[in-house]
Amino acid sequence: QQLNVSCPLVISLCLPQIHSSYENRCSVFLYFIFLFSRRHGLWFRLRKVILWLLGVYIAIPFLVKLCPAIQAKLVFLNFVRVPYFIDLKRPQDQGLNHTCNYYLQPEEDVTIGVWHTVPAALWKNARGKDQPWFEEALGSTHPVILYLHGNAGTSSLGYHVVTFDYRGWGDSIGSPSERGMTYDALHVFDWIKARSGDNPVYIWGHSLGTGVATNLVRRLCERETPPDALILESPFTNIREEARSHPFSVIYRYFPGFDWFFLDPITTSGIKFANDENVKYISCSLLILHAEDDPVVPFHLGKKLYNIAATSRSFRDYKVQFVPFHTDLGYRHKYIYRSPELPRILREFLGKSEHEHHH
């Protein structure tokens, strides 16, 4: 009986605690439901993003395969114009008071912009001069470098430097192609030779310009009018091997059918830039410059090209030299021109090249 009397009392004393515990459990339960719903919503959104990215990743190879012109655009990158807001007609606005802008017409409906920088010895005389003066200056006793895209940092060595934008680049008019770019270079070379007399003319190609340079020099050698020397800075063997090694290809390098999806469209577009084949038909001195830390054109491709050229019979009577630049120097893909050793390297190499050319 005592027990029966005390039970309601115990229950009445415990009810608030039981009720409170129940509320706490409900609150915790509802909190977990809320947290789970948030996480579930977040995971749902994340899953949608991942599936979308995966879809794009898979679609891109098929898009490139169906539209080879896309891959051609990625090879040329002529739609990327940096820096912006520069008037290429006025090199003096960039502090180049010793540089003149020309326009040449290699073919109908094609116009290319050319910059001609005179040697340091002529800088003072060049200020305020017009195109006829610059053209006549090519006939002075200074050698000429035809520079195919890159940083022309050699004018202080005593050379004329002539560089130009291929059709479709800068303010040049026309659509880029390997054939067209090579023809532009040939036209500029002939234009220089018509004005430079017996002065040496060297051809210097950088990066993609090395493909244009070997195309050009091979053609010049076949018509028996070779340049006095060829300089290749950061060269590759051929465009397929370069595309396979390029940083942009990393995410697809192990994609099934990589060659079929990405490399074959380049060939379909008529783009080869076969330096490894061209050097077998070149008969003039060759200098290759390459930085070991080049992230765009791997060092081993430049070394491979040198090994092909060094064993080629076409170079039997000519100097072939490979100059590496150590990783610690940090020259990477486009800063070899900063090397304090470059003037000495060029003087020694080009001096020997002139001797070989005349003998």
GROMACS .gro file of C-alpha atoms in nm:
model
  359
    1GLN     CA    1   0.000   0.000   0.000
    2GLN     CA    2   0.283   0.233   0.085
    3LEU     CA    3   0.433   0.150  -0.246
    4ASN     CA    4   0.108   0.228  -0.421
    5VAL     CA    5   0.087   0.563  -0.248
    6SER     CA    6   0.442   0.657  -0.328
    7CYS     CA    7   0.429   0.565  -0.698
    8PRO     CA    8   0.216   0.863  -0.804
    9LEU     CA    9   0.445   1.083  -0.603
   10VAL     CA   10   0.757   0.944  -0.772
   11ILE     CA   11   0.591   0.975  -1.109
   12SER     CA   12   0.480   1.331  -1.037
   13LEU     CA   13   0.830   1.423  -0.925
   14CYS     CA   14   0.989   1.261  -1.230
   15LEU     CA   15   0.745   1.390  -1.494
   16PRO     CA   16   0.916   1.727  -1.545
   17GLN     CA   17   1.250   1.553  -1.593
   18ILE     CA   18   1.099   1.294  -1.826
   19HIS     CA   19   0.926   1.568  -2.022
   20SER     CA   20   1.247   1.773  -2.038
   21SER     CA   21   1.448   1.472  -2.151
   22TYR     CA   22   1.190   1.400  -2.419
   23GLU     CA   23   1.209   1.758  -2.547
   24ASN     CA   24   1.588   1.743  -2.555
   25ARG     CA   25   1.578   1.419  -2.750
   26CYS     CA   26   1.329   1.563  -2.993
   27SER     CA   27   1.543   1.873  -3.037
   28VAL     CA   28   1.854   1.665  -3.102
   29PHE     CA   29   1.660   1.446  -3.342
   30LEU     CA   30   1.524   1.746  -3.530
   31TYR     CA   31   1.871   1.903  -3.538
   32PHE     CA   32   2.017   1.591  -3.696
   33ILE     CA   33   1.736   1.584  -3.950
   34PHE     CA   34   1.806   1.949  -4.033
   35LEU     CA   35   2.181   1.890  -4.055
   36PHE     CA   36   2.130   1.583  -4.270
   37SER     CA   37   1.897   1.771  -4.502
   38ARG     CA   38   2.149   2.053  -4.539
   39ARG     CA   39   2.431   1.811  -4.604
   40HIS     CA   40   2.212   1.611  -4.835
   41GLY     CA   41   2.123   1.929  -5.025
   42LEU     CA   42   2.487   2.030  -5.040
   43TRP     CA   43   2.589   1.684  -5.159
   44PHE     CA   44   2.310   1.692  -5.417
   45ARG     CA   45   2.435   2.024  -5.553
   46LEU     CA   46   2.795   1.905  -5.541
   47ARG     CA   47   2.699   1.589  -5.725
   48LYS     CA   48   2.529   1.795  -5.995
   49VAL     CA   49   2.844   2.007  -6.040
   50ILE     CA   50   3.066   1.697  -6.057
   51LEU     CA   51   2.838   1.534  -6.316
   52TRP     CA   52   2.831   1.856  -6.519
   53LEU     CA   53   3.212   1.883  -6.515
   54LEU     CA   54   3.243   1.517  -6.607
   55GLY     CA   55   3.003   1.570  -6.897
   56VAL     CA   56   3.207   1.866  -7.022
   57TYR     CA   57   3.532   1.670  -6.980
   58ILE     CA   58   3.396   1.385  -7.193
   59ALA     CA   59   3.232   1.616  -7.448
   60ILE     CA   60   3.542   1.824  -7.527
   61PRO     CA   61   3.735   1.544  -7.705
   62PHE     CA   62   3.435   1.472  -7.928
   63LEU     CA   63   3.391   1.843  -7.999
   64VAL     CA   64   3.757   1.876  -8.098
   65LYS     CA   65   3.734   1.568  -8.316
   66LEU     CA   66   3.423   1.693  -8.495
   67CYS     CA   67   3.562   2.047  -8.536
   68PRO     CA   68   3.938   2.031  -8.617
   69ALA     CA   69   3.940   2.411  -8.650
   70ILE     CA   70   3.917   2.430  -8.270
   71GLN     CA   71   4.246   2.245  -8.234
   72ALA     CA   72   4.404   2.470  -8.497
   73LYS     CA   73   4.298   2.774  -8.293
   74LEU     CA   74   4.458   2.622  -7.985
   75VAL     CA   75   4.784   2.564  -8.175
   76PHE     CA   76   4.806   2.918  -8.313
   77LEU     CA   77   4.640   3.106  -8.022
   78ASN     CA   78   4.635   3.412  -8.247
   79PHE     CA   79   4.308   3.522  -8.083
   80VAL     CA   80   4.500   3.588  -7.759
   81ARG     CA   81   4.636   3.939  -7.792
   82VAL     CA   82   4.852   4.053  -7.503
   83PRO     CA   83   4.922   4.327  -7.420
   84TYR     CA   84   4.608   4.508  -7.529
   85PHE     CA   85   4.564   4.872  -7.625
   86ILE     CA   86   4.894   4.902  -7.812
   87ASP     CA   87   4.908   5.084  -8.142
   88LEU     CA   88   5.143   4.862  -8.342
   89LYS     CA   89   5.179   5.137  -8.601
   90ARG     CA   90   5.368   5.346  -8.343
   91PRO     CA   91   5.655   5.147  -8.187
   92GLN     CA   92   5.795   5.478  -8.057
   93ASP     CA   93   5.505   5.484  -7.808
   94GLN     CA   94   5.674   5.184  -7.644
   95GLY     CA   95   6.004   5.370  -7.621
   96LEU     CA   96   6.135   5.216  -7.945
   97ASN     CA   97   6.256   5.535  -8.114
   98HIS     CA   98   6.495   5.327  -8.326
   99THR     CA   99   6.220   5.103  -8.470
  100CYS     CA  100   6.005   5.151  -8.780
  101ASN     CA  101   5.672   4.986  -8.863
  102TYR     CA  102   5.615   4.861  -9.219
  103TYR     CA  103   5.333   4.679  -9.395
  104LEU     CA  104   5.412   4.419  -9.660
  105GLN     CA  105   5.176   4.223  -9.884
  106PRO     CA  106   5.290   3.862  -9.942
  107GLU     CA  107   4.969   3.769 -10.124
  108GLU     CA  108   4.646   3.929 -10.237
  109ASP     CA  109   4.419   4.003  -9.939
  110VAL     CA  110   4.709   3.938  -9.698
  111THR     CA  111   4.895   4.220  -9.523
  112ILE     CA  112   5.156   4.170  -9.251
  113GLY     CA  113   5.293   4.421  -9.004
  114VAL     CA  114   5.673   4.438  -8.972
  115TRP     CA  115   5.897   4.600  -8.711
  116HIS     CA  116   6.256   4.685  -8.805
  117THR     CA  117   6.498   4.775  -8.525
  118VAL     CA  118   6.837   4.911  -8.626
  119PRO     CA  119   7.166   4.832  -8.446
  120ALA     CA  120   7.266   5.041  -8.144
  121ALA     CA  121   7.524   5.228  -8.352
  122LEU     CA  122   7.239   5.375  -8.561
  123TRP     CA  123   6.993   5.456  -8.281
  124LYS     CA  124   7.065   5.830  -8.267
  125ASN     CA  125   7.043   5.868  -8.644
  126ALA     CA  126   6.719   5.667  -8.656
  127ARG     CA  127   6.511   5.906  -8.447
  128GLY     CA  128   6.238   6.068  -8.653
  129LYS     CA  129   6.337   5.886  -8.972
  130ASP     CA  130   6.082   5.739  -9.213
  131GLN     CA  131   6.054   5.401  -9.384
  132PRO     CA  132   6.284   5.476  -9.682
  133TRP     CA  133   6.568   5.562  -9.440
  134PHE     CA  134   6.520   5.234  -9.249
  135GLU     CA  135   6.508   5.031  -9.571
  136GLU     CA  136   6.828   5.194  -9.694
  137ALA     CA  137   6.990   5.127  -9.354
  138LEU     CA  138   6.958   4.752  -9.418
  139GLY     CA  139   7.237   4.798  -9.671
  140SER     CA  140   7.480   4.915  -9.400
  141THR     CA  141   7.761   4.685  -9.289
  142HIS     CA  142   7.558   4.528  -9.008
  143PRO     CA  143   7.418   4.172  -9.025
  144VAL     CA  144   7.043   4.116  -9.016
  145ILE     CA  145   6.839   3.881  -8.795
  146LEU     CA  146   6.495   3.777  -8.917
  147TYR     CA  147   6.319   3.696  -8.591
  148LEU     CA  148   6.014   3.470  -8.607
  149HIS     CA  149   5.803   3.548  -8.300
  150GLY     CA  150   5.975   3.594  -7.969
  151ASN     CA  151   6.164   3.848  -7.761
  152ALA     CA  152   6.410   4.024  -7.989
  153GLY     CA  153   6.673   4.130  -7.740
  154THR     CA  154   6.975   4.128  -7.969
  155SER     CA  155   6.980   4.473  -8.130
  156SER     CA  156   7.254   4.600  -7.897
  157LEU     CA  157   7.489   4.335  -8.036
  158GLY     CA  158   7.515   4.520  -8.364
  159TYR     CA  159   7.242   4.355  -8.567
  160HIS     CA  160   6.939   4.477  -8.755
  161VAL     CA  161   6.640   4.287  -8.615
  162VAL     CA  162   6.337   4.243  -8.840
  163THR     CA  163   6.032   4.075  -8.691
  164PHE     CA  164   5.671   4.056  -8.805
  165ASP     CA  165   5.326   3.929  -8.715
  166TYR     CA  166   5.212   3.636  -8.926
  167ARG     CA  167   4.881   3.671  -9.105
  168GLY     CA  168   4.604   3.666  -8.846
  169TRP     CA  169   4.825   3.793  -8.560
  170GLY     CA  170   4.845   4.148  -8.427
  171ASP     CA  171   4.731   4.391  -8.695
  172SER     CA  172   4.824   4.158  -8.982
  173ILE     CA  173   4.537   4.064  -9.212
  174GLY     CA  174   4.457   3.707  -9.316
  175SER     CA  175   4.385   3.364  -9.170
  176PRO     CA  176   4.670   3.170  -9.009
  177SER     CA  177   4.791   2.841  -9.153
  178GLU     CA  178   5.127   2.666  -9.162
  179ARG     CA  179   5.159   2.723  -9.535
  180GLY     CA  180   5.061   3.088  -9.505
  181MET     CA  181   5.296   3.158  -9.213
  182THR     CA  182   5.585   2.999  -9.400
  183TYR     CA  183   5.508   3.203  -9.711
  184ASP     CA  184   5.495   3.523  -9.501
  185ALA     CA  185   5.842   3.443  -9.365
  186LEU     CA  186   5.974   3.372  -9.715
  187HIS     CA  187   5.836   3.702  -9.841
  188VAL     CA  188   6.001   3.898  -9.559
  189PHE     CA  189   6.332   3.712  -9.612
  190ASP     CA  190   6.333   3.799  -9.983
  191TRP     CA  191   6.241   4.159  -9.897
  192ILE     CA  192   6.541   4.178  -9.662
  193LYS     CA  193   6.782   4.019  -9.911
  194ALA     CA  194   6.676   4.266 -10.179
  195ARG     CA  195   6.794   4.551  -9.952
  196SER     CA  196   7.078   4.410  -9.742
  197GLY     CA  197   7.327   4.342 -10.020
  198ASP     CA  198   7.602   4.100  -9.915
  199ASN     CA  199   7.540   4.144  -9.543
  200PRO     CA  200   7.480   3.817  -9.353
  201VAL     CA  201   7.117   3.729  -9.282
  202TYR     CA  202   7.040   3.497  -8.992
  203ILE     CA  203   6.705   3.338  -8.915
  204TRP     CA  204   6.600   3.304  -8.551
  205GLY     CA  205   6.284   3.115  -8.455
  206HIS     CA  206   6.134   3.090  -8.109
  207SER     CA  207   5.879   2.831  -7.990
  208LEU     CA  208   5.615   2.791  -8.265
  209GLY     CA  209   5.838   3.016  -8.475
  210THR     CA  210   6.097   2.735  -8.486
  211GLY     CA  211   5.850   2.538  -8.699
  212VAL     CA  212   5.816   2.832  -8.937
  213ALA     CA  213   6.193   2.880  -8.934
  214THR     CA  214   6.280   2.523  -9.035
  215ASN     CA  215   6.006   2.525  -9.300
  216LEU     CA  216   6.155   2.846  -9.439
  217VAL     CA  217   6.520   2.739  -9.426
  218ARG     CA  218   6.445   2.402  -9.581
  219ARG     CA  219   6.278   2.582  -9.871
  220LEU     CA  220   6.568   2.828  -9.901
  221CYS     CA  221   6.820   2.543  -9.907
  222GLU     CA  222   6.620   2.360 -10.174
  223ARG     CA  223   6.633   2.668 -10.396
  224GLU     CA  224   7.006   2.708 -10.309
  225THR     CA  225   6.973   3.042 -10.128
  226PRO     CA  226   7.034   2.935  -9.766
  227PRO     CA  227   7.065   3.189  -9.484
  228ASP     CA  228   7.400   3.241  -9.315
  229ALA     CA  229   7.282   3.058  -9.001
  230LEU     CA  230   6.972   2.925  -8.826
  231ILE     CA  231   6.902   2.978  -8.455
  232LEU     CA  232   6.625   2.782  -8.283
  233GLU     CA  233   6.516   2.891  -7.936
  234SER     CA  234   6.302   2.647  -7.735
  235PRO     CA  235   6.232   2.420  -8.035
  236PHE     CA  236   6.025   2.103  -8.054
  237THR     CA  237   6.058   1.801  -8.282
  238ASN     CA  238   5.714   1.819  -8.444
  239ILE     CA  239   5.376   1.959  -8.349
  240ARG     CA  240   5.230   1.621  -8.248
  241GLU     CA  241   5.503   1.553  -7.994
  242GLU     CA  242   5.482   1.911  -7.868
  243ALA     CA  243   5.102   1.889  -7.829
  244ARG     CA  244   5.137   1.562  -7.640
  245SER     CA  245   5.388   1.723  -7.403
  246HIS     CA  246   5.213   2.059  -7.362
  247PRO     CA  247   5.081   2.150  -7.014
  248PHE     CA  248   4.728   2.193  -7.158
  249SER     CA  249   4.722   1.824  -7.251
  250VAL     CA  250   4.794   1.698  -6.898
  251ILE     CA  251   4.429   1.639  -6.804
  252TYR     CA  252   4.370   1.436  -7.123
  253ARG     CA  253   4.706   1.268  -7.172
  254TYR     CA  254   4.576   0.932  -7.044
  255PHE     CA  255   4.228   0.973  -7.192
  256PRO     CA  256   4.142   0.668  -7.410
  257GLY     CA  257   4.209   0.756  -7.774
  258PHE     CA  258   4.406   1.072  -7.692
  259ASP     CA  259   4.594   1.070  -8.025
  260TRP     CA  260   4.276   1.009  -8.225
  261PHE     CA  261   4.078   1.280  -8.045
  262PHE     CA  262   4.342   1.551  -8.009
  263LEU     CA  263   4.645   1.491  -8.231
  264ASP     CA  264   4.487   1.361  -8.550
  265PRO     CA  265   4.271   1.678  -8.587
  266ILE     CA  266   4.592   1.884  -8.589
  267THR     CA  267   4.725   1.679  -8.879
  268THR     CA  268   4.384   1.696  -9.049
  269SER     CA  269   4.411   2.076  -9.032
  270GLY     CA  270   4.738   2.057  -9.227
  271ILE     CA  271   4.956   2.152  -8.929
  272LYS     CA  272   5.279   1.953  -8.896
  273PHE     CA  273   5.572   2.189  -8.823
  274ALA     CA  274   5.802   1.891  -8.868
  275ASN     CA  275   6.133   2.028  -8.740
  276ASP     CA  276   6.270   1.675  -8.709
  277GLU     CA  277   6.215   1.615  -9.081
  278ASN     CA  278   6.316   1.963  -9.198
  279VAL     CA  279   6.661   1.956  -9.037
  280LYS     CA  280   6.752   1.662  -9.259
  281TYR     CA  281   6.732   1.897  -9.559
  282ILE     CA  282   6.898   2.206  -9.412
  283SER     CA  283   7.252   2.304  -9.509
  284CYS     CA  284   7.367   2.592  -9.289
  285SER     CA  285   7.504   2.633  -8.938
  286LEU     CA  286   7.252   2.555  -8.661
  287LEU     CA  287   7.240   2.681  -8.303
  288ILE     CA  288   6.980   2.544  -8.058
  289LEU     CA  289   6.907   2.725  -7.730
  290HIS     CA  290   6.688   2.561  -7.465
  291ALA     CA  291   6.619   2.614  -7.095
  292GLU     CA  292   6.607   2.301  -6.880
  293ASP     CA  293   6.305   2.438  -6.689
  294ASP     CA  294   6.097   2.515  -6.998
  295PRO     CA  295   5.736   2.427  -6.900
  296VAL     CA  296   5.587   2.477  -7.248
  297VAL     CA  297   5.829   2.295  -7.479
  298PRO     CA  298   6.005   2.027  -7.272
  299PHE     CA  299   6.383   2.037  -7.273
  300HIS     CA  300   6.408   1.678  -7.397
  301LEU     CA  301   6.237   1.774  -7.727
  302GLY     CA  302   6.504   2.035  -7.801
  303LYS     CA  303   6.777   1.785  -7.714
  304LYS     CA  304   6.614   1.521  -7.934
  305LEU     CA  305   6.603   1.764  -8.227
  306TYR     CA  306   6.972   1.843  -8.177
  307ASN     CA  307   7.060   1.471  -8.184
  308ILE     CA  308   6.871   1.431  -8.512
  309ALA     CA  309   7.043   1.732  -8.669
  310ALA     CA  310   7.391   1.641  -8.541
  311THR     CA  311   7.377   1.303  -8.716
  312SER     CA  312   7.222   1.436  -9.038
  313ARG     CA  313   7.438   1.431  -9.350
  314SER     CA  314   7.306   1.773  -9.453
  315PHE     CA  315   7.503   1.932  -9.165
  316ARG     CA  316   7.824   1.747  -9.247
  317ASP     CA  317   8.006   2.067  -9.344
  318TYR     CA  318   7.836   2.297  -9.094
  319LYS     CA  319   7.847   2.363  -8.723
  320VAL     CA  320   7.564   2.226  -8.510
  321GLN     CA  321   7.563   2.348  -8.149
  322PHE     CA  322   7.332   2.292  -7.853
  323VAL     CA  323   7.340   2.534  -7.559
  324PRO     CA  324   7.139   2.438  -7.249
  325PHE     CA  325   7.047   2.685  -6.975
  326HIS     CA  326   7.037   2.541  -6.625
  327THR     CA  327   6.715   2.528  -6.427
  328ASP     CA  328   6.861   2.751  -6.155
  329LEU     CA  329   6.872   3.041  -6.404
  330GLY     CA  330   6.492   3.042  -6.427
  331TYR     CA  331   6.475   3.131  -6.799
  332ARG     CA  332   6.188   2.888  -6.860
  333HIS     CA  333   6.022   2.924  -7.203
  334LYS     CA  334   6.082   3.283  -7.310
  335TYR     CA  335   6.351   3.449  -7.099
  336ILE     CA  336   6.672   3.314  -7.252
  337TYR     CA  337   6.727   3.660  -7.400
  338ARG     CA  338   6.803   3.779  -7.045
  339SER     CA  339   7.114   3.563  -7.022
  340PRO     CA  340   7.432   3.774  -6.985
  341GLU     CA  341   7.612   3.493  -7.169
  342LEU     CA  342   7.394   3.522  -7.480
  343PRO     CA  343   7.597   3.799  -7.653
  344ARG     CA  344   7.916   3.593  -7.620
  345ILE     CA  345   7.740   3.274  -7.740
  346LEU     CA  346   7.606   3.454  -8.048
  347ARG     CA  347   7.934   3.629  -8.130
  348GLU     CA  348   8.129   3.302  -8.114
  349PHE     CA  349   7.872   3.099  -8.306
  350LEU     CA  350   7.790   3.355  -8.575
  351GLY     CA  351   8.157   3.442  -8.621
  352LYS     CA  352   8.232   3.077  -8.700
  353SER     CA  353   7.921   3.056  -8.917
  354GLU     CA  354   8.038   3.348  -9.132
  355HIS     CA  355   8.376   3.182  -9.173
  356GLU     CA  356   8.213   2.854  -9.279
  357HIS     CA  357   7.976   3.035  -9.516
  358HIS     CA  358   8.257   3.213  -9.698
  359HIS     CA  359   8.464   2.897  -9.726
   0.00000   0.00000   0.00000
